[in-house]
Protein backbone atom coordinates (compact mmCIF):
# COMPACT_ATOMS: atom_id res chain seq x y z
CA MET A 1 -0.03 0.06 -0.16
CA SER A 2 0.70 3.77 -0.55
CA ASP A 3 2.50 5.57 1.90
CA GLU A 4 1.15 8.86 1.00
CA GLN A 5 -0.71 10.54 3.06
CA PRO A 6 -4.33 11.48 1.96
CA GLY A 7 -3.74 14.93 2.02
CA ASP A 8 -0.61 15.32 0.17
CA HIS A 9 -1.41 15.45 -3.72
CA PHE A 10 -4.20 16.39 -5.67
CA TYR A 11 -5.73 14.54 -8.25
CA GLN A 12 -8.05 15.42 -11.43
CA VAL A 13 -9.94 12.66 -13.37
CA GLY A 14 -11.20 12.59 -16.96
CA PHE A 15 -12.68 9.99 -18.17
CA SER A 16 -12.52 9.46 -22.49
CA ASP A 17 -15.84 9.42 -24.58
CA ALA A 18 -15.60 5.12 -24.78
CA ALA A 19 -15.32 4.74 -20.68
CA LEU A 20 -17.61 7.55 -19.93
CA ASP A 21 -20.05 5.89 -22.04
CA SER A 22 -20.06 1.76 -20.62
CA ILE A 23 -20.26 3.32 -17.51
CA LEU A 24 -23.66 5.18 -18.24
CA LEU A 25 -24.61 2.01 -20.63
CA ALA A 26 -24.33 -0.34 -17.77
CA ALA A 27 -26.07 1.90 -14.52
CA THR A 28 -28.57 2.02 -17.31
CA GLU A 29 -29.36 -1.20 -17.83
CA ALA A 30 -29.23 -2.42 -14.31
CA TYR A 31 -31.47 0.24 -13.60
CA PHE A 32 -34.10 -0.71 -15.39
CA LEU A 33 -33.43 -3.70 -16.44
CA GLY A 34 -32.39 -5.94 -12.98
CA ASP A 35 -29.72 -8.31 -12.47
CA GLY A 36 -31.32 -10.89 -15.29
CA THR A 37 -33.30 -12.74 -12.35
CA ARG A 38 -36.53 -11.67 -13.42
CA SER A 39 -38.67 -10.25 -16.21
CA SER A 40 -38.59 -6.62 -17.32
CA ALA A 41 -42.17 -5.67 -15.92
CA SER A 42 -41.69 -6.61 -12.75
CA ALA A 43 -37.78 -6.03 -12.46
CA GLU A 44 -35.63 -4.30 -9.51
CA ALA A 45 -32.74 -1.89 -9.55
CA VAL A 46 -29.23 -3.03 -8.75
CA GLU A 47 -26.05 -1.95 -8.12
CA ILE A 48 -23.35 -3.40 -10.52
CA ASP A 49 -19.59 -2.92 -10.24
CA GLY A 50 -16.80 -3.15 -12.73
CA TYR A 51 -13.28 -1.82 -13.26
CA LEU A 52 -11.62 1.11 -14.62
CA TRP A 53 -8.31 1.70 -17.47
CA GLY A 54 -6.00 4.22 -17.75
CA TYR A 55 -3.02 6.14 -17.03
CA HIS A 56 -1.92 8.50 -14.72
CA VAL A 57 0.35 12.00 -16.00
CA ASP A 58 2.56 13.33 -13.15
CA LEU A 59 1.99 17.34 -13.90
CA SER A 60 3.81 18.32 -10.97
CA GLU A 61 4.90 16.94 -7.55
CA GLU A 62 1.64 17.72 -6.41
CA HIS A 63 -0.27 17.59 -9.34
CA THR A 64 -1.76 13.75 -10.99
CA TRP A 65 -4.12 13.86 -13.88
CA ILE A 66 -5.70 10.17 -14.00
CA GLN A 67 -7.07 9.95 -17.27
CA VAL A 68 -9.48 6.89 -17.58
CA GLU A 69 -9.90 4.79 -20.81
CA ARG A 70 -11.19 2.14 -20.59
CA PHE A 71 -14.53 0.68 -17.94
CA ALA A 72 -15.15 -3.22 -18.03
CA PRO A 73 -18.64 -4.74 -15.83
CA ALA A 74 -17.98 -7.04 -13.11
CA LEU A 75 -20.00 -9.79 -14.46
CA SER A 76 -19.86 -12.19 -11.48
CA SER A 77 -20.64 -10.09 -8.83
CA LYS A 78 -24.03 -10.41 -6.42
CA ARG A 79 -26.58 -7.73 -6.93
CA SER A 80 -28.91 -6.14 -5.27
CA ALA A 81 -30.49 -2.81 -5.07
CA ALA A 82 -28.24 -1.90 -1.23
CA SER A 83 -25.13 -3.26 -2.14
CA VAL A 84 -22.83 -5.40 -4.46
CA GLU A 85 -20.46 -7.84 -3.99
CA PRO A 86 -16.97 -8.67 -6.04
CA ASP A 87 -16.08 -11.89 -6.92
CA GLU A 88 -12.18 -10.45 -6.16
CA ASN A 89 -10.61 -12.97 -8.26
CA ALA A 90 -12.69 -11.03 -11.22
CA ALA A 91 -10.77 -7.49 -10.80
CA LEU A 92 -7.24 -10.62 -11.61
CA VAL A 93 -8.86 -12.42 -14.59
CA MET A 94 -9.78 -8.82 -16.44
CA ASP A 95 -6.71 -7.26 -16.06
CA ALA A 96 -4.48 -10.08 -17.73
CA VAL A 97 -7.20 -9.51 -20.45
CA MET A 98 -6.64 -6.05 -20.76
CA ARG A 99 -2.76 -6.87 -20.37
CA GLN A 100 -2.93 -8.61 -23.80
CA LEU A 101 -5.68 -6.57 -25.18
CA SER A 102 -4.35 -3.09 -24.06
CA PRO A 103 -0.81 -3.10 -22.38
CA GLN A 104 -0.02 0.53 -22.49
CA LEU A 105 -2.71 0.68 -20.08
CA SER A 106 -2.61 0.63 -16.60
CA PHE A 107 -5.28 -0.80 -14.10
CA LEU A 108 -6.99 1.81 -11.89
CA GLY A 109 -9.49 0.80 -9.42
CA ASP A 110 -12.73 0.65 -9.57
CA VAL A 111 -16.77 2.29 -10.21
CA HIS A 112 -20.11 0.97 -8.57
CA THR A 113 -23.54 2.55 -8.23
CA HIS A 114 -25.90 3.96 -6.30
CA PRO A 115 -29.99 3.60 -8.02
CA TYR A 116 -32.29 5.23 -6.47
CA GLY A 117 -35.75 4.89 -6.93
CA SER A 118 -36.65 9.27 -7.05
CA LEU A 119 -34.68 11.74 -7.34
CA ASP A 120 -36.01 13.04 -3.63
CA CYS A 121 -34.26 10.00 -2.67
CA ALA A 122 -31.00 10.49 -4.43
CA GLN A 123 -30.68 13.81 -2.98
CA SER A 124 -31.64 13.33 0.54
CA ALA A 125 -29.07 10.29 1.03
CA HIS A 126 -26.53 12.26 -0.67
CA GLY A 127 -26.20 8.98 -2.76
CA TRP A 128 -23.55 9.85 -4.54
CA LEU A 129 -21.20 10.03 -1.90
CA PHE A 130 -19.64 6.79 -0.34
CA SER A 131 -21.77 4.90 2.25
CA PRO A 132 -20.27 3.59 5.71
CA GLU A 133 -20.35 0.22 4.09
CA ASP A 134 -18.27 1.18 1.19
CA LEU A 135 -15.32 2.36 2.42
CA GLU A 136 -14.68 -1.17 4.51
CA SER A 137 -15.13 -2.91 0.91
CA MET A 138 -12.28 -2.42 -1.00
CA THR A 139 -10.95 -5.68 -2.05
CA ASP A 140 -7.25 -6.81 -1.29
CA ALA A 141 -7.05 -7.16 -5.81
CA VAL A 142 -7.37 -3.90 -6.04
CA TRP A 143 -4.68 -2.74 -4.22
CA GLU A 144 -1.91 -6.10 -5.75
CA LEU A 145 -3.48 -4.49 -9.37
CA THR A 146 -2.41 -1.13 -8.69
CA ARG A 147 0.74 -1.53 -7.51
CA ASP A 148 2.60 2.17 -6.73
CA ARG A 149 -0.19 4.16 -8.15
CA PRO A 150 -3.32 4.16 -4.96
CA PRO A 151 -6.49 3.21 -6.22
CA LEU A 152 -9.43 4.95 -7.74
CA TRP A 153 -13.08 4.82 -6.24
CA LEU A 154 -16.01 6.28 -8.04
CA VAL A 155 -19.10 5.96 -7.54
CA VAL A 156 -22.09 6.63 -9.47
CA ALA A 157 -25.40 7.68 -8.64
CA VAL A 158 -29.06 7.14 -10.65
CA ALA A 159 -32.47 8.18 -10.53
CA PRO A 160 -35.46 9.00 -12.94
CA LEU A 161 -36.43 12.51 -13.62
CA GLN A 162 -40.02 13.26 -13.12
CA ARG A 163 -39.99 16.50 -15.91
CA VAL A 164 -36.84 16.35 -18.12
CA ARG A 165 -34.90 20.06 -18.67
CA GLU A 166 -32.23 21.32 -20.63
CA SER A 167 -29.25 20.99 -18.26
CA LEU A 168 -25.76 20.86 -18.83
CA PRO A 169 -22.93 18.93 -16.72
CA ARG A 170 -22.38 20.76 -13.66
CA GLU A 171 -20.19 20.23 -10.21
CA LEU A 172 -21.85 20.08 -6.94
CA LYS A 173 -22.16 22.88 -4.72
CA ASP A 174 -21.26 20.88 -1.65
CA GLY A 175 -17.74 20.22 -1.35
CA SER A 176 -17.49 16.48 -2.83
CA GLY A 177 -16.66 17.55 -5.54
CA ALA A 178 -19.36 14.80 -7.63
CA TRP A 179 -20.94 15.92 -10.87
CA GLN A 180 -24.40 15.79 -11.69
CA PHE A 181 -26.07 15.43 -15.31
CA ASP A 182 -28.89 14.21 -16.86
CA VAL A 183 -29.21 11.67 -20.31
CA GLY A 184 -32.65 11.77 -20.98
CA ASN A 185 -35.31 11.00 -18.56
CA MET A 186 -32.60 9.90 -15.69
CA ARG A 187 -30.08 11.54 -13.78
CA PHE A 188 -26.59 10.34 -12.63
CA TRP A 189 -24.46 12.13 -10.38
CA MET A 190 -20.43 10.40 -10.48
CA HIS A 191 -18.24 11.06 -7.34
CA ALA A 192 -14.04 10.19 -7.86
CA GLU A 193 -11.68 9.49 -4.24
CA VAL A 194 -8.52 8.40 -4.66
CA VAL A 195 -7.34 5.75 -1.93
CA PRO A 196 -3.50 6.77 -0.43
CA ARG A 197 -3.74 3.74 1.98
CA ILE A 198 -6.55 2.16 4.47
CA GLU A 199 -6.59 2.81 8.61
CA ASP A 200 -8.15 0.25 10.15
CA GLY A 201 -10.06 -1.82 7.36
CA VAL A 202 -11.85 1.92 6.28
CA ALA A 203 -10.61 3.83 2.79
CA MET A 204 -8.35 6.74 3.28
CA PHE A 205 -9.40 9.16 0.59
CA ALA A 206 -6.99 11.65 -0.78
CA GLU A 207 -8.67 15.59 0.43
CA ASN A 208 -8.08 16.76 -3.06
CA THR A 209 -9.91 14.83 -5.59
CA PHE A 210 -11.74 16.12 -8.52
CA ILE A 211 -13.20 15.14 -11.73
CA ASN A 212 -12.80 16.86 -14.83
CA LEU A 213 -16.23 16.92 -17.14
CA ILE A 214 -15.06 19.26 -19.57
CA PRO A 215 -14.33 18.72 -22.80
CA ARG A 216 -10.73 20.92 -21.60
CA LEU A 217 -8.74 21.15 -18.95
CA TYR A 218 -9.56 24.09 -16.13
CA ASN A 219 -6.99 27.16 -16.75
CA PHE A 220 -5.84 27.33 -13.64
CA ALA A 221 -4.77 30.92 -12.09
CA GLY A 222 -1.25 32.07 -12.39
CA SER A 223 -0.64 28.92 -15.15
CA ARG A 224 1.68 29.70 -17.70
CA LEU A 225 2.80 27.99 -20.70
CA GLY A 226 6.29 29.55 -20.62
CA GLU A 227 7.58 33.15 -21.34
CA SER A 228 6.41 35.10 -24.64
CA PRO A 229 9.18 34.65 -27.85
CA HIS A 230 6.95 38.11 -28.63
CA GLY A 231 7.87 39.74 -25.96
C-alpha cells in the first residue's frame, strides 16, 4: 500500500468518451432491467460494479491527472438494490485480459452504482457519496493491481427525472467534487476518490480529488506555458 498521506496530493480525473459511455450504459441497464432474474416488467434496479483502466500523468510533484480510458462491468458480482458483492478473482482475470489487449493501460481501480427510485430519495440520501459499508469494502485485489499508485474509486448514483429540462453537466457545490448530469429522463451523479491508504480496515481518501467533465483542462490561476518569445 502507498505511504502517501491523504492530504499530500492533488488529483484530477478525466474520462474518454468510450469509458464514460460504457459506465452509463451498464448503470442504465442495471437500473431498468435488474440482474436478469426477473421479467422486465417486475425487474428491480440493482447496483453494479466494474473496473477501470487508463493512465496517470504527473503534472508536478503535487498534481496528477488520472485518465480513465476503459471500463468493464464485473459480471460475476452478486447484485441487489442496496449492495454489490464482487468476486475478488474478477479483477485479476479481467486485468490479465486487458494486459494482452491494451498493455499500454494500467489498472486504476473500480466503480459501483447507487440506484434510487426517485430524485428526492437520491438527493436526501446524498447518494453520490460513499456509504460506510463502501469504505470497508475495498478488496486486496484492487490494491495488488494498482501497484505503486493509490487506487481510484468511483461511485455513480442514478435516479429518474419526473420532468426533463435542458441541462448541462455541473459540479455540485457541497464540497464533494461530484458532478451531476442528465441523460434523457435519468439523472446521474459521479463522485471520484483516490485512496492513498487503508486505516483500521477503512479507506482513507485524499483531500483533493476532482472530476473534470469539461472537454478541455481547467486553466488554473497563474498557470503559464512559458515566456512568450514575442515579448
